[in-house]
Amino acid sequence: MLKLVLIVVCLNACIGWNYFKIKNNKYQLPKYENYYAEDLQYLLFSDEVVWFEALFICQAFNGHLAELNTVTKLAKNSDRLEDAVLDPHQIWIGGFMYSNYTWKWIKSSLPINKELLKFANWFRKPVNIYKQCLAIDRRYNNIVLINLRCESRKPFLCEMTIDDRVQLPGMETHHSILIENKTFVLYYEKMTWIRAVGYCRLMGLQLAILSNENEINRIAHAMLQGRPSLKEIWISGYFDRTWKWLPNLKPFQWNVHDRLNYQKFNFSTFNECITLNRHYNYDEHAFIPTKCITPKAFLCETVLETTPVLNGTTMTINKFNFSLIMKDSSWIQAQRHCRMNDGNLAELIQDGDVNDLSTFLENQPEEVERIWLGGIYKNYKWIWAKSKKIIETDRINFYDANYGSESLCLNLDIAEMKMYGLNCAFKQFFVCIA
């Protein structure tokens, strides 16, 4: 059982600072906008993060991941999100599936009611134990609840009372360290771990992952040289059944009994968050489990591109090889990629092809929601770009919407097993056929 209740309780004490204004930050600041509905304030962040980091960032703002717990509340937020400038297509909210397959709101611990579950894309489908985190999406003109893998990176929606919103203080005292292709920023003002998570993201950064001995030694040296010098700092490790890094939810790559002597942990007491200690034992650098509510200096890092490009994820349908390319691309970029590799964007001639490909993609380790196919809307009809065959829009797997001048490229919705048009400039994964 995940220790989410403990995390929420222990972080309630981590709030209460004044408003501030960020000036002259050289990093890419996250975009967010706020709106009001039913006497509550909502912050919609465009930053794409894993569900657990979204949970912590909302708490850093004295709020929580949105609890859209009535049909009315869901509908009103749907209307506001439809008018949002950022317009993300999938958004994390505060629902989680526990080990008994029960969906609950993480803030109130109340079950998600049956009326709301009628809006769920998994309703009446077998339980997918790997998709434990809740998001909202738009299907055609309707709002739906969707279950996703928690490690998927999505924008997110925070909820708070109108009077409760806080922002984190601006800080001038920091030190930048360039290590290979990453820039680390060491902040000297002390914060709780949860506030450090929120502050790093507000700066366009993330709480740091230290993935090798070189990074640890260089950061420890910077801690020593700084004025004041620092003994320990927050990094992004935390405990959730195992020790893992928050930005990617990946477990630590080393064992606690490894020969690397700075990787020693004290498991005699329950602690949840990790500090880097510069001189745990003389000159040894150690990762030390520490209570998350303890104020510490902290280390942020630049956010690197994490979208993998996989050319080897293939399956065969009707003697044709289909390759999934997990690189966000426009339709034109996707078609160009396929042709450079002696193929074309996939053409699904039979309804059975749609079902087979959707089932295959649903079972991938990486979350796949939609992909480009090789269809285009031309001369008032849908055709396959390579074969020039007309796509019958009355087939069971086709959603024949009222297509405007923008939705001219064919997309496959994996969860719905439906094909329909999207704006060709929209970027998503795609499948090539050879």
GROMACS .gro file of C-alpha atoms in nm:
model
  434
    1MET     CA    1   0.000   0.000   0.000
    2LEU     CA    2   0.139   0.336  -0.096
    3LYS     CA    3   0.204   0.572   0.192
    4LEU     CA    4   0.003   0.855   0.038
    5VAL     CA    5  -0.200   0.930   0.350
    6LEU     CA    6   0.117   0.970   0.556
    7ILE     CA    7   0.266   1.202   0.298
    8VAL     CA    8  -0.042   1.425   0.290
    9VAL     CA    9  -0.055   1.442   0.671
   10CYS     CA   10   0.312   1.516   0.724
   11LEU     CA   11   0.313   1.793   0.462
   12ASN     CA   12   0.026   1.993   0.606
   13ALA     CA   13   0.277   2.178   0.825
   14CYS     CA   14   0.482   2.293   0.526
   15ILE     CA   15   0.285   2.606   0.427
   16GLY     CA   16   0.261   2.980   0.489
   17TRP     CA   17   0.484   3.215   0.285
   18ASN     CA   18   0.427   3.545   0.111
   19TYR     CA   19   0.371   3.632  -0.253
   20PHE     CA   20   0.671   3.702  -0.471
   21LYS     CA   21   0.771   3.801  -0.822
   22ILE     CA   22   1.027   3.616  -1.031
   23LYS     CA   23   1.273   3.839  -1.214
   24ASN     CA   24   1.530   3.770  -1.485
   25ASN     CA   25   1.518   3.391  -1.464
   26LYS     CA   26   1.718   3.237  -1.748
   27TYR     CA   27   1.534   2.905  -1.742
   28GLN     CA   28   1.208   2.821  -1.918
   29LEU     CA   29   0.942   2.914  -1.664
   30PRO     CA   30   0.634   2.691  -1.649
   31LYS     CA   31   0.310   2.826  -1.789
   32TYR     CA   32  -0.001   2.818  -1.576
   33GLU     CA   33  -0.332   2.994  -1.554
   34ASN     CA   34  -0.596   3.017  -1.287
   35TYR     CA   35  -0.975   3.027  -1.287
   36TYR     CA   36  -1.260   3.006  -1.035
   37ALA     CA   37  -1.549   2.761  -1.013
   38GLU     CA   38  -1.795   2.691  -0.729
   39ASP     CA   39  -1.610   2.918  -0.483
   40LEU     CA   40  -1.281   2.736  -0.541
   41GLN     CA   41  -0.965   2.843  -0.718
   42TYR     CA   42  -0.791   2.622  -0.976
   43LEU     CA   43  -0.438   2.639  -1.115
   44LEU     CA   44  -0.381   2.466  -1.448
   45PHE     CA   45  -0.012   2.392  -1.506
   46SER     CA   46   0.122   2.315  -1.854
   47ASP     CA   47   0.436   2.147  -1.713
   48GLU     CA   48   0.420   1.774  -1.789
   49VAL     CA   49   0.514   1.577  -1.477
   50VAL     CA   50   0.445   1.234  -1.327
   51TRP     CA   51   0.131   1.210  -1.112
   52PHE     CA   52   0.319   1.200  -0.779
   53GLU     CA   53   0.516   1.515  -0.858
   54ALA     CA   54   0.191   1.690  -0.953
   55LEU     CA   55   0.056   1.583  -0.613
   56PHE     CA   56   0.350   1.744  -0.432
   57ILE     CA   57   0.355   2.063  -0.643
   58CYS     CA   58  -0.012   2.130  -0.565
   59GLN     CA   59   0.060   2.083  -0.194
   60ALA     CA   60   0.348   2.331  -0.221
   61PHE     CA   61   0.087   2.588  -0.330
   62ASN     CA   62  -0.129   2.508  -0.026
   63GLY     CA   63  -0.369   2.310  -0.242
   64HIS     CA   64  -0.418   1.958  -0.374
   65LEU     CA   65  -0.473   1.780  -0.704
   66ALA     CA   66  -0.826   1.870  -0.813
   67GLU     CA   67  -1.105   1.665  -0.658
   68LEU     CA   68  -1.384   1.681  -0.917
   69ASN     CA   69  -1.618   1.475  -0.702
   70THR     CA   70  -1.961   1.558  -0.847
   71VAL     CA   71  -2.105   1.557  -1.196
   72THR     CA   72  -2.176   1.931  -1.164
   73LYS     CA   73  -1.821   2.008  -1.054
   74LEU     CA   74  -1.681   1.798  -1.338
   75ALA     CA   75  -1.904   1.973  -1.593
   76LYS     CA   76  -1.819   2.326  -1.472
   77ASN     CA   77  -1.447   2.255  -1.481
   78SER     CA   78  -1.486   2.100  -1.824
   79ASP     CA   79  -1.641   2.425  -1.950
   80ARG     CA   80  -1.362   2.635  -1.798
   81LEU     CA   81  -1.088   2.408  -1.932
   82GLU     CA   82  -1.239   2.420  -2.280
   83ASP     CA   83  -1.177   2.796  -2.278
   84ALA     CA   84  -0.827   2.769  -2.129
   85VAL     CA   85  -0.543   2.928  -2.322
   86LEU     CA   86  -0.306   2.637  -2.248
   87ASP     CA   87  -0.555   2.377  -2.379
   88PRO     CA   88  -0.382   2.053  -2.272
   89HIS     CA   89  -0.561   1.740  -2.389
   90GLN     CA   90  -0.502   1.522  -2.080
   91ILE     CA   91  -0.476   1.658  -1.726
   92TRP     CA   92  -0.388   1.492  -1.395
   93ILE     CA   93  -0.647   1.520  -1.116
   94GLY     CA   94  -0.650   1.374  -0.765
   95GLY     CA   95  -0.790   1.024  -0.808
   96PHE     CA   96  -0.594   0.705  -0.735
   97MET     CA   97  -0.670   0.331  -0.760
   98TYR     CA   98  -0.570   0.141  -0.447
   99SER     CA   99  -0.461  -0.222  -0.419
  100ASN     CA  100  -0.821  -0.343  -0.375
  101TYR     CA  101  -0.909  -0.187  -0.716
  102THR     CA  102  -1.108   0.090  -0.544
  103TRP     CA  103  -1.081   0.441  -0.688
  104LYS     CA  104  -1.058   0.716  -0.425
  105TRP     CA  105  -0.989   1.088  -0.406
  106ILE     CA  106  -0.643   1.130  -0.257
  107LYS     CA  107  -0.728   1.442  -0.053
  108SER     CA  108  -1.052   1.328   0.115
  109SER     CA  109  -0.991   0.949   0.091
  110LEU     CA  110  -1.353   0.915  -0.025
  111PRO     CA  111  -1.445   0.664  -0.299
  112ILE     CA  112  -1.522   0.806  -0.642
  113ASN     CA  113  -1.899   0.772  -0.674
  114LYS     CA  114  -2.075   0.558  -0.932
  115GLU     CA  115  -2.229   0.854  -1.112
  116LEU     CA  116  -1.882   0.988  -1.190
  117LEU     CA  117  -1.754   0.646  -1.293
  118LYS     CA  118  -2.004   0.653  -1.579
  119PHE     CA  119  -1.768   0.911  -1.734
  120ALA     CA  120  -1.472   0.672  -1.702
  121ASN     CA  121  -1.313   0.529  -2.015
  122TRP     CA  122  -1.246   0.198  -1.832
  123PHE     CA  123  -1.608   0.156  -1.714
  124ARG     CA  124  -1.721  -0.207  -1.769
  125LYS     CA  125  -1.373  -0.300  -1.893
  126PRO     CA  126  -1.131  -0.538  -1.716
  127VAL     CA  127  -0.919  -0.366  -1.450
  128ASN     CA  128  -0.576  -0.257  -1.572
  129ILE     CA  129  -0.362  -0.281  -1.258
  130TYR     CA  130  -0.085  -0.070  -1.414
  131LYS     CA  131  -0.306   0.236  -1.466
  132GLN     CA  132  -0.359   0.364  -1.111
  133CYS     CA  133  -0.371   0.742  -1.158
  134LEU     CA  134  -0.664   0.956  -1.271
  135ALA     CA  135  -0.677   1.222  -1.541
  136ILE     CA  136  -0.946   1.401  -1.740
  137ASP     CA  137  -0.961   1.423  -2.117
  138ARG     CA  138  -1.197   1.534  -2.390
  139ARG     CA  139  -1.340   1.276  -2.628
  140TYR     CA  140  -1.504   1.455  -2.914
  141ASN     CA  141  -1.712   1.717  -2.724
  142ASN     CA  142  -1.742   1.522  -2.399
  143ILE     CA  143  -1.532   1.517  -2.083
  144VAL     CA  144  -1.415   1.173  -1.966
  145LEU     CA  145  -1.215   1.029  -1.677
  146ILE     CA  146  -0.918   0.825  -1.793
  147ASN     CA  147  -0.689   0.590  -1.604
  148LEU     CA  148  -0.319   0.624  -1.687
  149ARG     CA  149   0.012   0.492  -1.566
  150CYS     CA  150   0.135   0.716  -1.284
  151GLU     CA  151   0.475   0.756  -1.452
  152SER     CA  152   0.315   0.920  -1.758
  153ARG     CA  153   0.397   1.290  -1.786
  154LYS     CA  154   0.092   1.515  -1.805
  155PRO     CA  155  -0.018   1.870  -1.726
  156PHE     CA  156  -0.209   1.894  -1.398
  157LEU     CA  157  -0.489   2.079  -1.222
  158CYS     CA  158  -0.455   2.205  -0.862
  159GLU     CA  159  -0.750   2.301  -0.643
  160MET     CA  160  -0.757   2.528  -0.337
  161THR     CA  161  -0.988   2.764  -0.154
  162ILE     CA  162  -0.985   3.123  -0.277
  163ASP     CA  163  -0.805   3.249   0.034
  164ASP     CA  164  -0.552   2.965   0.067
  165ARG     CA  165  -0.331   3.002  -0.238
  166VAL     CA  166   0.031   3.078  -0.148
  167GLN     CA  167   0.338   3.127  -0.362
  168LEU     CA  168   0.695   3.048  -0.277
  169PRO     CA  169   0.948   3.322  -0.200
  170GLY     CA  170   1.196   3.448  -0.455
  171MET     CA  171   1.560   3.381  -0.366
  172GLU     CA  172   1.876   3.546  -0.490
  173THR     CA  173   2.129   3.320  -0.310
  174HIS     CA  174   2.213   3.030  -0.537
  175HIS     CA  175   2.506   2.865  -0.711
  176SER     CA  176   2.505   2.703  -1.058
  177ILE     CA  177   2.715   2.396  -1.141
  178LEU     CA  178   2.750   2.265  -1.498
  179ILE     CA  179   2.810   1.887  -1.516
  180GLU     CA  180   2.817   1.743  -1.869
  181ASN     CA  181   2.479   1.832  -2.026
  182LYS     CA  182   2.301   1.930  -1.703
  183THR     CA  183   2.300   2.249  -1.500
  184PHE     CA  184   2.248   2.208  -1.126
  185VAL     CA  185   2.134   2.506  -0.918
  186LEU     CA  186   2.209   2.499  -0.546
  187TYR     CA  187   1.969   2.713  -0.337
  188TYR     CA  188   2.081   2.814   0.012
  189GLU     CA  189   1.750   2.920   0.165
  190LYS     CA  190   1.599   2.634   0.365
  191MET     CA  191   1.269   2.473   0.269
  192THR     CA  192   1.083   2.153   0.342
  193TRP     CA  193   1.124   1.883   0.076
  194ILE     CA  194   0.774   1.940  -0.060
  195ARG     CA  195   0.829   2.313  -0.102
  196ALA     CA  196   1.163   2.247  -0.269
  197VAL     CA  197   0.977   2.033  -0.525
  198GLY     CA  198   0.736   2.319  -0.597
  199TYR     CA  199   1.003   2.589  -0.605
  200CYS     CA  200   1.226   2.401  -0.851
  201ARG     CA  201   0.934   2.359  -1.091
  202LEU     CA  202   0.838   2.723  -1.053
  203MET     CA  203   1.192   2.810  -1.166
  204GLY     CA  204   1.157   2.588  -1.475
  205LEU     CA  205   1.375   2.321  -1.309
  206GLN     CA  206   1.319   2.001  -1.114
  207LEU     CA  207   1.446   1.873  -0.779
  208ALA     CA  208   1.774   1.705  -0.869
  209ILE     CA  209   1.848   1.343  -0.955
  210LEU     CA  210   2.209   1.242  -0.877
  211SER     CA  211   2.270   0.944  -1.099
  212ASN     CA  212   2.643   0.877  -1.076
  213GLU     CA  213   2.952   0.921  -0.859
  214ASN     CA  214   3.087   1.214  -1.061
  215GLU     CA  215   2.770   1.418  -1.004
  216ILE     CA  216   2.769   1.340  -0.632
  217ASN     CA  217   3.136   1.435  -0.586
  218ARG     CA  218   3.102   1.758  -0.786
  219ILE     CA  219   2.792   1.868  -0.596
  220ALA     CA  220   2.951   1.781  -0.260
  221HIS     CA  221   3.254   1.992  -0.356
  222ALA     CA  222   3.025   2.285  -0.446
  223MET     CA  223   2.851   2.247  -0.108
  224LEU     CA  224   3.190   2.278   0.063
  225GLN     CA  225   3.302   2.579  -0.142
  226GLY     CA  226   2.979   2.773  -0.100
  227ARG     CA  227   2.941   3.056   0.149
  228PRO     CA  228   2.800   2.950   0.376
  229SER     CA  229   2.922   2.595   0.325
  230LEU     CA  230   2.648   2.332   0.342
  231LYS     CA  231   2.648   1.998   0.518
  232GLU     CA  232   2.334   1.852   0.357
  233ILE     CA  233   2.077   1.939   0.091
  234TRP     CA  234   1.748   1.803  -0.039
  235ILE     CA  235   1.753   1.599  -0.360
  236SER     CA  236   1.456   1.428  -0.527
  237GLY     CA  237   1.481   1.081  -0.371
  238TYR     CA  238   1.186   0.968  -0.158
  239PHE     CA  239   1.038   0.646  -0.022
  240ASP     CA  240   0.730   0.477  -0.169
  241ARG     CA  241   0.770   0.103  -0.110
  242THR     CA  242   1.122   0.152  -0.239
  243TRP     CA  243   1.364   0.443  -0.274
  244LYS     CA  244   1.301   0.623  -0.602
  245TRP     CA  245   1.354   0.954  -0.782
  246LEU     CA  246   1.046   1.176  -0.796
  247PRO     CA  247   1.079   1.328  -1.148
  248ASN     CA  248   1.083   0.988  -1.324
  249LEU     CA  249   0.968   0.745  -1.049
  250LYS     CA  250   1.265   0.521  -1.126
  251PRO     CA  251   1.413   0.320  -0.837
  252PHE     CA  252   1.769   0.393  -0.730
  253GLN     CA  253   2.006   0.199  -0.953
  254TRP     CA  254   2.233   0.079  -0.674
  255ASN     CA  255   2.192  -0.152  -0.376
  256VAL     CA  256   2.242  -0.016  -0.023
  257HIS     CA  257   2.515  -0.278   0.032
  258ASP     CA  258   2.699  -0.175  -0.283
  259ARG     CA  259   3.076  -0.118  -0.269
  260LEU     CA  260   3.016   0.258  -0.322
  261ASN     CA  261   3.053   0.370   0.036
  262TYR     CA  262   2.848   0.692   0.012
  263GLN     CA  263   2.533   0.492  -0.059
  264LYS     CA  264   2.452   0.397   0.301
  265PHE     CA  265   2.107   0.427   0.450
  266ASN     CA  266   1.977   0.413   0.805
  267PHE     CA  267   1.653   0.213   0.800
  268SER     CA  268   1.614   0.205   1.179
  269THR     CA  269   1.349   0.478   1.168
  270PHE     CA  270   1.080   0.564   0.914
  271ASN     CA  271   1.184   0.861   0.701
  272GLU     CA  272   1.055   0.951   0.358
  273CYS     CA  273   1.285   1.196   0.178
  274ILE     CA  274   1.655   1.195   0.088
  275THR     CA  275   1.932   1.445   0.157
  276LEU     CA  276   2.285   1.439   0.020
  277ASN     CA  277   2.514   1.463   0.324
  278ARG     CA  278   2.859   1.599   0.240
  279HIS     CA  279   3.055   1.446   0.528
  280TYR     CA  280   2.848   1.165   0.676
  281ASN     CA  281   3.164   0.978   0.776
  282TYR     CA  282   3.478   1.189   0.737
  283ASP     CA  283   3.504   1.236   0.358
  284GLU     CA  284   3.226   0.995   0.260
  285HIS     CA  285   2.921   1.143   0.091
  286ALA     CA  286   2.596   0.970   0.187
  287PHE     CA  287   2.229   0.970   0.098
  288ILE     CA  288   2.048   1.010   0.431
  289PRO     CA  289   1.674   0.944   0.482
  290THR     CA  290   1.532   1.251   0.656
  291LYS     CA  291   1.190   1.371   0.766
  292CYS     CA  292   1.033   1.555   0.473
  293ILE     CA  293   0.913   1.845   0.691
  294THR     CA  294   1.267   1.941   0.797
  295PRO     CA  295   1.381   2.269   0.632
  296LYS     CA  296   1.699   2.221   0.425
  297ALA     CA  297   1.888   2.388   0.142
  298PHE     CA  298   1.812   2.211  -0.185
  299LEU     CA  299   1.940   2.126  -0.531
  300CYS     CA  300   1.750   2.180  -0.857
  301GLU     CA  301   1.853   2.076  -1.208
  302THR     CA  302   1.757   2.152  -1.565
  303VAL     CA  303   1.480   1.937  -1.710
  304LEU     CA  304   1.609   1.717  -1.991
  305GLU     CA  305   1.404   1.580  -2.278
  306THR     CA  306   1.284   1.237  -2.168
  307THR     CA  307   1.067   1.119  -2.456
  308PRO     CA  308   1.220   0.794  -2.584
  309VAL     CA  309   1.247   0.715  -2.955
  310LEU     CA  310   1.185   0.346  -3.003
  311ASN     CA  311   1.222   0.192  -3.345
  312GLY     CA  312   1.218  -0.170  -3.231
  313THR     CA  313   0.864  -0.192  -3.087
  314THR     CA  314   0.695  -0.386  -3.367
  315MET     CA  315   0.411  -0.624  -3.437
  316THR     CA  316   0.279  -0.802  -3.747
  317ILE     CA  317  -0.079  -0.760  -3.875
  318ASN     CA  318  -0.185  -0.935  -4.196
  319LYS     CA  319   0.181  -0.994  -4.290
  320PHE     CA  320   0.269  -0.624  -4.253
  321ASN     CA  321   0.516  -0.500  -3.991
  322PHE     CA  322   0.396  -0.210  -3.776
  323SER     CA  323   0.656  -0.007  -3.581
  324LEU     CA  324   0.564   0.223  -3.294
  325ILE     CA  325   0.774   0.543  -3.288
  326MET     CA  326   0.748   0.713  -2.949
  327LYS     CA  327   0.850   1.061  -3.058
  328ASP     CA  328   0.606   1.352  -3.045
  329SER     CA  329   0.569   1.463  -3.408
  330SER     CA  330   0.326   1.645  -3.633
  331TRP     CA  331   0.160   1.439  -3.907
  332ILE     CA  332   0.404   1.570  -4.170
  333GLN     CA  333   0.705   1.497  -3.947
  334ALA     CA  334   0.574   1.148  -3.878
  335GLN     CA  335   0.520   1.070  -4.247
  336ARG     CA  336   0.867   1.202  -4.329
  337HIS     CA  337   1.023   0.980  -4.061
  338CYS     CA  338   0.845   0.670  -4.192
  339ARG     CA  339   0.949   0.737  -4.552
  340MET     CA  340   1.312   0.796  -4.455
  341ASN     CA  341   1.303   0.444  -4.311
  342ASP     CA  342   1.149   0.284  -4.622
  343GLY     CA  343   0.792   0.286  -4.491
  344ASN     CA  344   0.480   0.499  -4.457
  345LEU     CA  345   0.238   0.598  -4.186
  346ALA     CA  346   0.022   0.297  -4.104
  347GLU     CA  347  -0.290   0.219  -4.305
  348LEU     CA  348  -0.556   0.010  -4.127
  349ILE     CA  349  -0.774  -0.134  -4.399
  350GLN     CA  350  -0.990  -0.366  -4.187
  351ASP     CA  351  -1.172  -0.307  -3.857
  352GLY     CA  352  -0.983  -0.600  -3.708
  353ASP     CA  353  -0.658  -0.413  -3.777
  354VAL     CA  354  -0.773  -0.128  -3.552
  355ASN     CA  355  -0.857  -0.364  -3.266
  356ASP     CA  356  -0.531  -0.559  -3.298
  357LEU     CA  357  -0.313  -0.248  -3.308
  358SER     CA  358  -0.502  -0.079  -3.020
  359THR     CA  359  -0.466  -0.387  -2.799
  360PHE     CA  360  -0.095  -0.408  -2.877
  361LEU     CA  361  -0.038  -0.041  -2.796
  362GLU     CA  362  -0.239  -0.054  -2.472
  363ASN     CA  363   0.004  -0.315  -2.341
  364GLN     CA  364   0.320  -0.111  -2.400
  365PRO     CA  365   0.532  -0.022  -2.093
  366GLU     CA  366   0.516   0.346  -2.197
  367GLU     CA  367   0.172   0.508  -2.199
  368VAL     CA  368   0.031   0.552  -2.552
  369GLU     CA  369  -0.301   0.732  -2.590
  370ARG     CA  370  -0.317   0.842  -2.954
  371ILE     CA  371  -0.112   0.788  -3.268
  372TRP     CA  372  -0.099   0.926  -3.620
  373LEU     CA  373  -0.216   0.703  -3.904
  374GLY     CA  374  -0.163   0.750  -4.276
  375GLY     CA  375  -0.504   0.896  -4.358
  376ILE     CA  376  -0.582   1.250  -4.480
  377TYR     CA  377  -0.900   1.445  -4.558
  378LYS     CA  378  -0.888   1.556  -4.921
  379ASN     CA  379  -1.157   1.667  -5.166
  380TYR     CA  380  -1.432   1.606  -4.906
  381LYS     CA  381  -1.334   1.246  -4.837
  382TRP     CA  382  -1.091   1.047  -4.626
  383ILE     CA  383  -0.820   0.856  -4.813
  384TRP     CA  384  -0.505   0.663  -4.725
  385ALA     CA  385  -0.211   0.879  -4.837
  386LYS     CA  386   0.002   0.592  -4.972
  387SER     CA  387  -0.249   0.358  -5.138
  388LYS     CA  388  -0.503   0.634  -5.228
  389LYS     CA  389  -0.783   0.402  -5.113
  390ILE     CA  390  -1.097   0.569  -4.982
  391ILE     CA  391  -1.159   0.519  -4.609
  392GLU     CA  392  -1.517   0.414  -4.547
  393THR     CA  393  -1.645   0.647  -4.276
  394ASP     CA  394  -1.940   0.421  -4.187
  395ARG     CA  395  -1.712   0.145  -4.055
  396ILE     CA  396  -1.750   0.064  -3.686
  397ASN     CA  397  -1.407   0.198  -3.589
  398PHE     CA  398  -1.453   0.540  -3.750
  399TYR     CA  399  -1.592   0.848  -3.576
  400ASP     CA  400  -1.730   1.076  -3.846
  401ALA     CA  401  -1.713   1.421  -3.685
  402ASN     CA  402  -1.791   1.755  -3.846
  403TYR     CA  403  -1.443   1.819  -3.983
  404GLY     CA  404  -1.329   2.176  -4.019
  405SER     CA  405  -1.030   2.314  -4.200
  406GLU     CA  406  -0.791   2.206  -3.923
  407SER     CA  407  -0.879   1.840  -3.849
  408LEU     CA  408  -0.745   1.696  -4.174
  409CYS     CA  409  -0.510   1.422  -4.053
  410LEU     CA  410  -0.614   1.080  -3.926
  411ASN     CA  411  -0.558   0.982  -3.565
  412LEU     CA  412  -0.624   0.658  -3.376
  413ASP     CA  413  -0.757   0.689  -3.020
  414ILE     CA  414  -0.621   0.379  -2.842
  415ALA     CA  415  -0.864   0.363  -2.549
  416GLU     CA  416  -1.171   0.419  -2.769
  417MET     CA  417  -1.039   0.211  -3.062
  418LYS     CA  418  -1.169   0.488  -3.289
  419MET     CA  419  -1.019   0.678  -3.582
  420TYR     CA  420  -1.099   1.047  -3.631
  421GLY     CA  421  -0.940   1.366  -3.762
  422LEU     CA  422  -0.707   1.597  -3.569
  423ASN     CA  423  -0.518   1.916  -3.643
  424CYS     CA  424  -0.216   1.803  -3.848
  425ALA     CA  425   0.018   2.024  -3.641
  426PHE     CA  426  -0.068   1.843  -3.320
  427LYS     CA  427   0.232   1.642  -3.196
  428GLN     CA  428   0.197   1.281  -3.085
  429PHE     CA  429   0.342   0.932  -3.134
  430PHE     CA  430   0.292   0.746  -3.462
  431VAL     CA  431   0.309   0.403  -3.625
  432CYS     CA  432   0.494   0.320  -3.946
  433ILE     CA  433   0.417   0.026  -4.174
  434ALA     CA  434   0.669  -0.156  -4.390
   0.00000   0.00000   0.00000
